Amino acid sequence: MKNSSRRGFMGKAFGAVAGVGAVASLYAMKRSWDPLPSVKAAGFTTLDMSGYKENELVTEKWRGKPIFVLKQTADMVEKAKKNPKELERLIKIGDAYYLVCLGLCTHLGCIPGYNPDEQSFLCACHGGLYDFTGEVTKAPPPRGLDIPPFKIDGNKLVLGEEGPEYKKMLEAGTTLRA
Amino acid sequence: MAHFTKATSLHDWLNQRLGIDTVRRVMATEYWIPKNINFLWAMGMVLAITFGLLLISGIFLLMYYQPNVELAFDSVNYTIMQEVGYGWLWRHIHGVAASVVFLIIYIHMFTGIYYGSYKKGREMIWISGMLLFVAFSAEAFSGYMLPWGQMSYWAGMVITNLFAGGSLHADGLVEWIRGDYVPAQAFLNRFFMLHVLLIPLAILGLIGLHFGALRIPHVNNQDGEEIDFEAEAAKYKSGDKAGSKVIAFVNDFMSKDMMVVGIYLVFFFYLVFYHYDFAMDPVNFDPADGLKTPAHIYPEWYFLWSYEILRPFSTDVGLIAFAFAQVIFFALPFLDKSPNAVPASRRGLFKYWFWALLIDMIVLTAMGKLPPEGIFSTIGLVAALTFIGLWIILPFITKMEKKA
Ligand code: HEM
Ligand code: FES
């Protein structure tokens, strides 16, 4: 009797030590899978907004991801003004309006293609559609194209920094934090 | 201490130390297999052989492959394919085997479903088999990343994005899995590790479990007959081999098994030498480019059915349907409420259920390959709903089944 309770105690003591060790090593394993600090401290991309042409899609790069820049034509701005949900998505720099968004489908991350005649984006992977402001018009994508954190700096746009215009978009639910 | 005598032969020397006669008896000459089975029961051995082919060809590929985003593509498409003597052979064996192994797995699974080999004590065989299916799926996916072509990159992007869980928007989890915001060096390296070490280890362990699970219930037979293995084995050992319902695994059964394996290998190497292209997606011969999606992203053929279950729905519903499809086969032994373990043809409604499921999965596979437009979208949606519906009605139709 005495013996078996001593073994029971030893078993429990071992269990406790092993348990602590297991949790600690799981934590170490989890941390080893984390993105490296050098990856995390990903840079900022500065775009000079004066060079873009109307209704011509340009793809820039930020944190390895494609960024769509689409300068809106007067027509598009007119159309967008009729629909506040669309207008909210555009960034105004000087007198011009731009769509600046992640070029990754919000469904599963393919790159949609832009059709300048129809002024819409088609995602070939599962057939999602977006309009010229990146608002979704046909499922499966659950929401419009995400807008990266940005700060307006004169005629320049800094991606990766959260300016007041971006924070407003977040609050209004225009975009999720990308 | 055990007593050892002077060995009379090498065999005896080993036998005293390792008990090789006992091992041989337990594993081979007195492991009993029913006579009443057909070539479909050779699929397990075909799978084991195909896994062996994957392992050997993989070892040679590993000698020149470079898990680096700058070098990976050329190390495969230039070094291995053009410079290494017979490098193309290993690559084609590996590619063809990775594709064919799924064909055989599906045949093996549907054989089990047809003959009811997943119940009456065979549940653990089925569950370990499904774990093997999951492990092989992970192995195939991680291997597909390695050439770092366009399909590698974009399949990696799309599949890891599934872990964001739709509206849960768990981007942190996705980035954690990738080790980066997008698939990049950290991603390639960790999937390389998974492909060449961790998952193969898991597969080896699972194959052991699968075989172990077969030991007590033994394999099923064409009539689902409950055989008294001890009585039949005794008959066999007493010399009444013709009257016994069982044969020994070695040599009796193995010689038949190997006959099927031989035919399979002829077909397999025909594919390796003359038709390897079906296993090599042309899009993956373009190097990975994070700023350009291929016009159509589709997985290899063996994932198409579950991909098509994801596709016709909005993100969240699609993800739930997809998750359902991934796990539901595990539950088969528990959703089938009938006590009958006989071929589907003798089981009333289950017979139709079996063929409906098989045809539905073929339709899903075909639709998954076609662009998601117009009529194809509709057929895909109907087939996806049918798949879910079939699994929902399974407990009800099997409950109604009469005792066969
Ligand atoms: C590469 C992976 C696999 C290997 C190497 C393998 C190997 C084997 C072998 C050697 C047998 C005995 C011979 C036979 O009945 O064919 C067997 C039986 C069986 N396997 Fe697998 N298997 C694999 C995957 C699977 C999968 C994915 C499933 C389904 C979930 C599965 C379900 C079964 C069942 C139900 C049996 C029993 C058949 C019977 O009793 O008639 N196996 N397997
Ligand atoms: S990834 Fe764009 S529709 Fe699915």
XYZ file of C-alpha atoms and ligand atoms in Angstrom:
629
model
C 0.000 0.000 0.000
C 2.681 2.387 1.102
C 4.760 1.445 -1.881
C 2.074 1.951 -4.452
C 1.165 5.383 -3.126
C 4.819 6.326 -3.358
C 4.826 5.204 -7.001
C 1.618 7.102 -7.533
C 3.291 10.220 -6.215
C 6.326 9.688 -8.416
C 4.060 9.224 -11.395
C 2.240 12.450 -10.664
C 5.479 14.350 -10.073
C 6.813 13.109 -13.387
C 3.544 14.018 -15.059
C 3.772 17.566 -13.720
C 7.371 18.031 -14.878
C 6.622 16.527 -18.272
C 3.496 18.663 -18.615
C 5.388 21.878 -17.954
C 8.076 20.778 -20.388
C 5.542 19.913 -23.056
C 3.776 23.264 -22.801
C 7.093 25.119 -22.840
C 8.315 23.259 -25.906
C 5.027 23.792 -27.712
C 5.458 27.499 -27.103
C 9.023 27.371 -28.467
C 7.772 25.476 -31.525
C 5.021 27.991 -32.108
C 7.511 30.849 -31.893
C 9.859 29.161 -34.343
C 7.074 29.161 -36.922
C 6.445 32.907 -36.441
C 7.481 35.268 -39.221
C 11.022 36.568 -38.589
C 11.495 40.109 -37.281
C 13.160 41.055 -40.549
C 10.047 39.936 -42.374
C 7.743 41.670 -39.897
C 9.583 44.969 -40.059
C 8.427 45.023 -43.649
C 9.068 48.258 -45.375
C 7.002 51.121 -46.542
C 6.320 51.825 -50.173
C 6.034 55.418 -51.364
C 4.066 56.052 -54.521
C 4.344 59.247 -56.550
C 0.743 59.787 -57.577
C 1.386 62.263 -60.392
C 2.443 59.670 -62.947
C -0.728 57.584 -63.279
C -3.051 57.714 -66.286
C -6.835 57.571 -66.078
C -8.510 54.165 -66.370
C -5.147 52.447 -66.713
C -4.392 49.908 -64.021
C -0.873 49.924 -62.586
C 0.312 47.208 -60.209
C 2.767 48.249 -57.501
C 4.276 46.057 -54.785
C 4.025 46.337 -50.989
C 5.130 43.631 -48.553
C 5.391 41.228 -51.447
C 1.763 41.789 -52.325
C 0.444 43.439 -55.482
C -1.165 46.865 -55.032
C -3.615 48.120 -57.663
C -3.589 51.819 -58.492
C -6.395 53.004 -60.753
C -6.791 56.699 -61.436
C -10.488 57.406 -61.952
C -11.878 59.171 -65.017
C -14.355 62.047 -64.577
C -17.113 59.619 -65.598
C -16.172 57.127 -62.944
C -16.085 59.806 -60.262
C -19.558 60.926 -61.337
C -20.819 57.371 -61.042
C -19.130 56.855 -57.701
C -20.601 60.059 -56.285
C -24.076 58.606 -56.739
C -23.166 55.772 -54.421
C -21.499 56.819 -51.155
C -20.258 53.256 -50.550
C -18.217 53.500 -53.711
C -16.979 57.049 -53.187
C -15.736 56.176 -49.684
C -13.346 53.695 -51.207
C -11.504 56.258 -53.310
C -8.523 58.302 -52.167
C -8.529 61.967 -53.123
C -5.172 63.528 -53.830
C -5.330 67.073 -55.156
C -8.315 67.023 -57.474
C -7.876 63.480 -58.621
C -9.495 60.337 -57.232
C -7.662 57.046 -57.050
C -8.499 53.501 -56.200
C -5.541 52.085 -54.277
C -6.128 48.560 -53.051
C -4.586 45.170 -52.546
C -4.646 43.271 -55.803
C -5.653 40.086 -54.039
C -9.150 38.711 -54.284
C -10.814 38.778 -50.861
C -12.108 35.287 -51.540
C -8.917 33.229 -51.640
C -6.259 35.616 -52.829
C -5.936 35.293 -56.599
C -5.084 38.441 -58.545
C -8.156 39.740 -60.369
C -7.674 41.151 -63.879
C -8.880 44.619 -64.910
C -10.989 45.138 -67.986
C -10.785 48.868 -68.900
C -13.756 48.692 -71.288
C -16.124 47.242 -68.737
C -14.348 49.087 -65.920
C -14.450 46.026 -63.729
C -12.168 43.430 -62.184
C -12.753 39.740 -62.823
C -11.192 37.090 -60.619
C -10.701 34.069 -62.826
C -10.252 31.652 -59.956
C -13.853 31.342 -58.874
C -15.538 34.001 -60.976
C -15.705 36.908 -58.484
C -16.397 40.425 -59.905
C -15.505 43.912 -58.595
C -16.353 47.338 -59.988
C -13.881 50.184 -60.679
C -13.830 51.186 -56.997
C -12.977 47.630 -55.989
C -16.455 47.065 -54.549
C -17.619 43.477 -54.988
C -20.458 42.929 -57.459
C -20.523 39.135 -57.742
C -19.775 36.416 -55.137
C -17.887 34.397 -53.925
C -15.712 37.304 -52.636
C -17.243 38.386 -49.318
C -16.228 42.061 -49.550
C -14.541 44.653 -51.722
C -10.808 44.634 -52.328
C -8.939 45.583 -49.147
C -7.243 48.970 -48.919
C -3.709 48.975 -47.506
C -2.774 51.358 -44.675
C -1.782 54.647 -46.302
C -0.821 58.201 -45.480
C -1.217 61.091 -47.883
C 1.923 63.165 -48.077
C 1.392 66.006 -50.570
C 1.397 64.361 -53.944
C 2.759 61.151 -52.516
C 1.146 58.162 -50.896
C 3.021 56.204 -48.232
C 1.848 52.612 -47.908
C 2.296 50.930 -44.535
C 1.622 54.046 -42.468
C -1.842 54.761 -41.085
C -2.879 58.325 -41.941
C -6.136 60.012 -40.791
C -7.900 59.207 -44.100
C -7.118 55.537 -43.689
C -8.267 55.505 -40.076
C -11.542 57.021 -41.178
C -12.002 54.204 -43.681
C -11.349 51.650 -40.960
C -13.897 53.230 -38.656
C -16.491 53.447 -41.381
C -15.922 49.782 -42.163
C -14.930 50.624 -45.732
C -11.988 48.271 -45.456
C -10.561 45.758 -43.039
C -7.046 46.160 -41.679
C -4.978 44.541 -44.443
C 19.332 -15.068 -18.179
C 18.315 -16.560 -21.463
C 20.291 -19.582 -22.498
C 22.181 -19.549 -25.803
C 23.703 -22.593 -27.463
C 26.390 -22.774 -30.108
C 24.697 -21.904 -33.374
C 24.400 -24.587 -36.016
C 23.875 -22.106 -38.851
C 23.541 -18.394 -39.496
C 19.788 -18.889 -39.456
C 19.976 -20.538 -36.060
C 22.329 -17.835 -34.775
C 19.884 -15.105 -35.777
C 16.910 -17.123 -34.596
C 18.338 -17.447 -31.103
C 18.858 -13.693 -30.918
C 15.951 -12.231 -32.904
C 13.374 -15.003 -32.965
C 13.092 -14.729 -36.749
C 11.096 -17.955 -37.070
C 8.460 -16.588 -34.734
C 8.381 -13.260 -36.539
C 7.989 -15.019 -39.861
C 5.209 -17.219 -38.535
C 3.266 -14.372 -36.965
C 3.681 -11.920 -39.810
C 3.563 -14.207 -42.811
C 3.064 -17.955 -42.827
C 0.337 -17.943 -40.187
C -1.316 -14.664 -41.040
C -4.585 -15.804 -42.568
C -6.315 -14.308 -45.583
C -9.760 -15.429 -46.790
C -9.836 -17.178 -50.148
C -13.030 -15.473 -51.199
C -11.540 -12.155 -52.312
C -10.745 -10.593 -55.684
C -8.074 -8.384 -57.248
C -9.473 -5.312 -55.479
C -7.924 -6.655 -52.287
C -4.511 -6.237 -53.866
C -4.883 -2.440 -53.852
C -3.428 -2.163 -50.361
C -0.249 -3.851 -51.537
C -0.234 -1.704 -54.685
C -0.391 1.341 -52.412
C 2.478 0.095 -50.277
C 4.596 -0.495 -53.406
C 3.709 2.945 -54.791
C 4.729 4.533 -51.521
C 8.040 2.692 -51.879
C 8.465 4.141 -55.378
C 7.790 7.626 -54.048
C 10.344 7.153 -51.293
C 13.129 5.902 -53.562
C 12.602 8.446 -56.330
C 12.296 11.158 -53.674
C 15.669 10.284 -52.178
C 17.365 10.836 -55.543
C 15.519 14.101 -56.176
C 16.634 15.272 -52.765
C 20.285 15.032 -53.812
C 19.991 17.993 -56.217
C 16.881 19.891 -55.142
C 17.531 23.349 -53.608
C 14.875 24.650 -51.191
C 15.512 28.284 -52.021
C 13.134 30.630 -53.807
C 15.874 31.788 -56.173
C 17.200 28.339 -57.002
C 14.347 25.866 -56.573
C 12.803 26.257 -59.996
C 16.090 25.803 -61.884
C 17.325 23.031 -59.624
C 14.296 21.015 -60.713
C 13.713 22.130 -64.277
C 17.313 22.519 -65.304
C 19.649 20.592 -62.980
C 17.535 17.510 -62.331
C 15.816 17.379 -65.696
C 18.809 18.119 -67.925
C 22.077 17.700 -66.109
C 21.684 14.849 -63.652
C 22.023 11.461 -65.344
C 18.548 9.892 -65.342
C 17.318 12.750 -63.166
C 14.249 12.940 -65.416
C 13.465 9.321 -64.525
C 13.238 10.047 -60.795
C 11.181 13.127 -61.395
C 8.742 11.375 -63.691
C 8.441 8.398 -61.336
C 7.809 10.762 -58.444
C 5.248 12.853 -60.327
C 3.377 9.919 -61.842
C 3.368 7.987 -58.550
C 2.036 11.009 -56.662
C -0.894 11.173 -59.043
C -1.552 7.439 -59.450
C -1.367 6.835 -55.696
C -4.574 8.838 -55.321
C -6.329 6.853 -58.038
C -5.462 3.672 -56.150
C -6.434 5.204 -52.795
C -9.855 6.090 -54.191
C -10.308 2.569 -55.610
C -9.173 1.135 -52.259
C -11.624 3.362 -50.351
C -14.578 2.631 -52.591
C -13.794 -1.084 -52.402
C -14.006 -0.774 -48.622
C -17.287 1.128 -48.870
C -18.787 -1.343 -51.323
C -17.988 -4.430 -49.259
C -18.752 -2.840 -45.884
C -15.162 -3.344 -44.727
C -15.372 -0.428 -42.318
C -17.624 -1.949 -39.665
C -17.955 -4.925 -37.346
C -14.556 -4.465 -35.761
C -12.945 -2.908 -38.826
C -13.600 0.705 -37.758
C -9.983 1.348 -36.818
C -8.842 0.080 -40.230
C -11.109 2.663 -41.805
C -10.064 5.499 -39.486
C -6.356 4.782 -39.885
C -6.984 4.616 -43.633
C -8.593 8.049 -43.583
C -5.671 9.393 -41.563
C -3.436 8.034 -44.321
C -5.588 9.825 -46.868
C -5.183 13.114 -45.002
C -1.433 12.559 -44.615
C -1.080 11.753 -48.329
C -3.055 14.872 -49.204
C -0.727 17.002 -47.082
C 2.267 15.231 -48.602
C 1.031 15.867 -52.139
C 0.295 19.511 -51.419
C 3.644 20.225 -49.748
C 5.474 18.455 -52.575
C 3.622 20.549 -55.111
C 5.131 23.700 -53.591
C 8.705 22.590 -54.132
C 9.334 23.310 -57.865
C 8.264 26.908 -57.063
C 6.426 27.367 -60.336
C 3.332 29.478 -60.900
C 0.926 26.743 -59.780
C 3.065 26.011 -56.725
C 2.942 29.624 -55.658
C -0.724 30.247 -56.326
C -1.944 26.937 -54.969
C 0.114 27.778 -51.865
C -1.512 31.187 -51.667
C -5.082 29.949 -52.103
C -4.820 26.913 -49.824
C -3.111 28.758 -46.967
C -5.745 31.480 -47.257
C -8.374 28.858 -46.401
C -7.001 29.021 -42.864
C -8.195 32.607 -42.506
C -11.580 30.937 -41.954
C -13.530 33.366 -44.164
C -15.209 36.010 -42.036
C -13.135 35.041 -39.014
C -10.445 36.877 -40.962
C -7.640 35.074 -39.103
C -4.872 36.652 -41.175
C -2.471 36.215 -38.291
C -2.868 32.457 -38.527
C -2.286 32.513 -42.270
C 0.870 34.592 -41.845
C 1.991 32.260 -39.072
C 1.615 29.239 -41.323
C 3.504 30.991 -44.107
C 6.100 32.681 -41.936
C 5.555 35.740 -44.118
C 2.816 37.914 -45.570
C 2.944 35.943 -48.794
C 4.464 32.572 -49.696
C 8.222 33.249 -49.720
C 11.477 31.730 -48.460
C 10.226 30.811 -44.975
C 7.199 29.168 -46.559
C 9.202 27.136 -49.072
C 11.636 25.978 -46.397
C 9.019 24.779 -43.958
C 6.989 22.980 -46.587
C 10.201 21.343 -47.743
C 10.770 20.095 -44.188
C 7.197 18.802 -43.986
C 7.453 17.075 -47.347
C 10.722 15.273 -46.846
C 10.638 14.519 -43.142
C 7.665 15.106 -40.914
C 4.817 13.894 -43.130
C 6.688 10.825 -44.468
C 7.424 9.875 -40.855
C 3.766 10.238 -39.999
C 2.838 8.148 -43.054
C 5.195 5.356 -42.019
C 3.678 5.320 -38.544
C 0.156 5.355 -39.959
C 0.892 2.480 -42.349
C 2.035 0.529 -39.270
C -1.194 1.413 -37.492
C -3.282 0.523 -40.563
C -1.672 -2.916 -40.821
C -1.937 -3.431 -37.076
C -5.631 -2.577 -37.220
C -6.116 -5.338 -39.806
C -4.570 -7.984 -37.620
C -7.440 -8.809 -35.261
C -10.508 -8.396 -37.536
C -8.583 -9.733 -40.582
C -9.514 -8.585 -44.073
C -13.090 -8.788 -45.158
C -14.260 -11.005 -48.046
C -16.558 -10.785 -51.059
C -19.614 -11.961 -49.115
C -18.940 -10.188 -45.841
C -18.953 -13.662 -44.293
C -17.845 -13.861 -40.672
C -15.055 -16.433 -40.773
C -13.826 -18.376 -37.740
C -10.183 -17.823 -38.520
C -8.880 -20.185 -35.872
C -10.986 -23.096 -37.032
C -10.194 -22.470 -40.690
C -6.496 -22.049 -39.940
C -6.489 -25.345 -38.076
C -8.063 -27.013 -41.112
C -5.404 -25.498 -43.341
C -2.565 -26.600 -41.081
C -3.927 -30.126 -40.804
C -3.476 -30.408 -44.559
C -7.048 -29.695 -45.712
C -6.022 -26.704 -47.785
C -8.842 -27.189 -50.273
C -11.522 -27.301 -47.593
C -10.237 -24.366 -45.596
C -11.687 -20.926 -46.232
C -8.342 -19.251 -45.629
C -4.856 -19.247 -47.049
C -1.539 -18.083 -45.645
C -0.443 -14.535 -46.382
C 2.947 -15.900 -47.490
C 3.353 -17.573 -49.942
C -0.217 -18.302 -51.060
C -1.744 -14.854 -51.005
C 1.434 -12.919 -51.694
C 1.948 -14.692 -55.013
C -1.493 -13.521 -56.194
C -0.931 -10.047 -54.797
C 2.354 -9.779 -56.622
C 0.688 -10.839 -59.862
C -1.583 -7.790 -59.600
C 1.365 -5.642 -58.552
C 3.254 -6.859 -61.640
C 0.441 -5.828 -63.984
C 0.174 -2.529 -62.176
C 3.887 -1.829 -62.522
C 3.757 -2.423 -66.293
C 0.959 0.145 -66.509
C 2.804 2.453 -64.117
C 6.051 2.472 -66.074
C 4.151 2.859 -69.320
C 2.880 6.132 -67.844
C 6.325 7.103 -66.571
C 7.951 6.662 -69.983
C 5.225 7.646 -72.419
C 2.569 9.628 -70.595
C 4.201 11.440 -67.713
C 2.829 14.750 -68.993
C -0.590 14.153 -67.382
C 1.103 14.487 -63.996
C 2.974 17.698 -64.873
C 0.910 20.852 -65.097
C 2.196 23.053 -67.964
C 1.491 26.204 -65.916
C 4.023 25.043 -63.355
C 6.778 25.336 -65.953
C 6.641 29.118 -65.448
C 8.583 30.317 -62.398
C 6.565 31.638 -59.447
C 5.464 35.267 -59.854
C 3.651 36.923 -56.966
C 2.352 39.692 -59.217
C 0.622 37.530 -61.819
C -2.108 34.930 -61.210
C -2.494 32.218 -63.837
C -5.788 32.479 -65.754
C -7.210 29.413 -64.030
C -6.068 28.020 -60.736
C -7.119 24.471 -60.191
C -5.616 21.771 -58.011
C -4.387 18.406 -59.244
C -7.220 16.098 -60.314
C -7.435 14.245 -57.005
C -8.405 17.368 -55.057
C -10.919 18.615 -57.629
C -14.011 17.063 -56.052
C -13.507 18.762 -52.705
C -12.428 22.001 -54.405
C -15.667 21.991 -56.367
C -17.594 21.711 -53.098
C -15.913 24.949 -51.988
C -16.415 26.883 -55.175
C -20.110 27.451 -55.842
C -20.842 29.014 -52.442
C -20.015 32.339 -50.795
C -16.805 32.215 -48.750
C -18.193 31.158 -45.380
C -20.717 28.626 -46.620
C -18.084 27.313 -49.037
C -15.585 26.837 -46.237
C -18.098 24.990 -44.091
C -19.080 22.747 -47.014
C -15.402 22.136 -47.751
C -14.601 21.290 -44.124
C -17.594 18.934 -44.110
C -16.288 17.151 -47.210
C -12.833 16.793 -45.679
C -13.954 15.045 -42.503
C -17.198 13.298 -43.303
C -15.586 10.105 -44.622
C -14.093 9.558 -41.175
C -17.620 9.215 -39.802
C -18.744 6.549 -42.291
C -18.605 3.612 -39.822
C -20.839 5.552 -37.435
C -23.261 7.017 -39.970
C -23.958 3.616 -41.472
C -26.534 2.338 -38.979
C -27.161 -1.024 -40.600
C -25.658 -4.131 -38.981
C -25.130 -5.652 -42.428
C -21.537 -5.934 -43.574
C -22.251 -7.382 -46.990
C -21.658 -6.071 -50.511
C -23.670 -2.979 -51.404
C -25.524 -4.935 -54.095
C -27.340 -6.899 -51.366
C -28.175 -3.915 -49.221
C -31.277 -2.279 -50.667
C -31.090 1.518 -50.761
C -27.439 1.549 -49.798
C -26.677 0.107 -53.238
C -28.057 3.257 -54.865
C -26.367 5.426 -52.284
C -23.005 3.880 -53.131
C -23.305 4.435 -56.876
C -24.783 7.914 -56.400
C -21.823 8.925 -54.242
C -19.306 7.544 -56.723
C -20.943 9.233 -59.723
C -21.411 12.487 -57.805
C -17.723 12.618 -56.945
C -16.794 12.005 -60.589
C -19.123 14.841 -61.657
C -17.623 17.127 -59.003
C -14.159 16.227 -60.280
C -15.077 17.049 -63.876
C -16.746 20.358 -62.931
C -13.809 21.346 -60.740
C -11.595 21.337 -63.810
C -13.929 23.492 -65.929
C -14.119 27.286 -65.582
C -16.807 28.310 -63.063
C -19.199 29.780 -65.596
C -22.788 29.327 -66.736
C -24.057 25.759 -66.853
C -20.906 24.368 -65.223
C -21.517 26.536 -62.170
C -25.034 25.158 -61.919
C -24.024 21.517 -62.350
C -21.257 22.057 -59.788
C -23.705 23.540 -57.297
C -26.183 20.683 -57.740
C -23.422 18.096 -57.379
C -22.063 19.807 -54.246
C -25.535 19.882 -52.670
C -26.039 16.239 -53.673
C -22.809 15.283 -51.929
C -23.906 16.905 -48.679
C -27.428 15.516 -49.037
C -26.175 11.961 -49.564
C -24.270 12.034 -46.290
C -27.220 13.480 -44.434
C -29.597 10.740 -45.594
C -27.110 7.918 -45.003
C -28.091 7.181 -41.362
C -31.775 7.141 -42.302
C -31.575 4.807 -45.274
C -29.246 2.423 -43.458
C -31.500 2.367 -40.427
C -34.389 1.237 -42.607
C -32.327 -1.537 -44.140
C -33.520 -5.074 -43.404
C -31.179 -7.678 -42.008
C -29.521 -9.301 -44.997
C -1.098 4.737 -49.001
C -2.017 4.470 -48.163
C -2.548 3.071 -47.846
C -1.880 1.869 -47.786
C -0.395 1.630 -48.041
C -2.868 0.876 -47.461
C -2.602 -0.488 -47.331
C -3.538 -1.454 -47.055
C -3.319 -2.881 -47.115
C -1.971 -3.556 -47.464
C -4.489 -3.502 -46.818
C -4.785 -5.017 -46.796
C -5.063 -5.534 -48.192
C -6.332 -4.977 -48.836
O -7.430 -5.239 -48.342
O -6.212 -4.224 -49.811
C -5.459 -2.465 -46.549
C -6.797 -2.689 -46.193
C -7.753 -1.708 -45.975
N -7.580 -0.329 -46.148
Fe -5.841 0.556 -46.676
N -4.091 1.482 -47.293
C -3.940 2.830 -47.532
C -4.929 3.800 -47.489
C -6.277 3.580 -47.121
C -7.324 4.567 -47.144
C -7.147 6.029 -47.593
C -8.463 3.953 -46.719
C -9.858 4.539 -46.586
C -10.202 5.367 -45.679
C -8.149 2.583 -46.431
C -9.039 1.639 -45.963
C -8.784 0.290 -45.872
C -9.764 -0.709 -45.496
C -11.240 -0.456 -45.107
C -9.111 -1.948 -45.562
C -9.735 -3.329 -45.247
C -10.192 -3.984 -46.499
C -10.846 -5.298 -46.179
O -10.897 -5.694 -45.005
O -11.350 -5.921 -47.114
N -6.804 2.393 -46.686
N -4.855 -1.223 -46.702
S -10.016 33.748 -55.270
Fe -11.136 35.212 -56.416
S -13.064 34.318 -56.634
Fe -11.975 32.856 -55.389
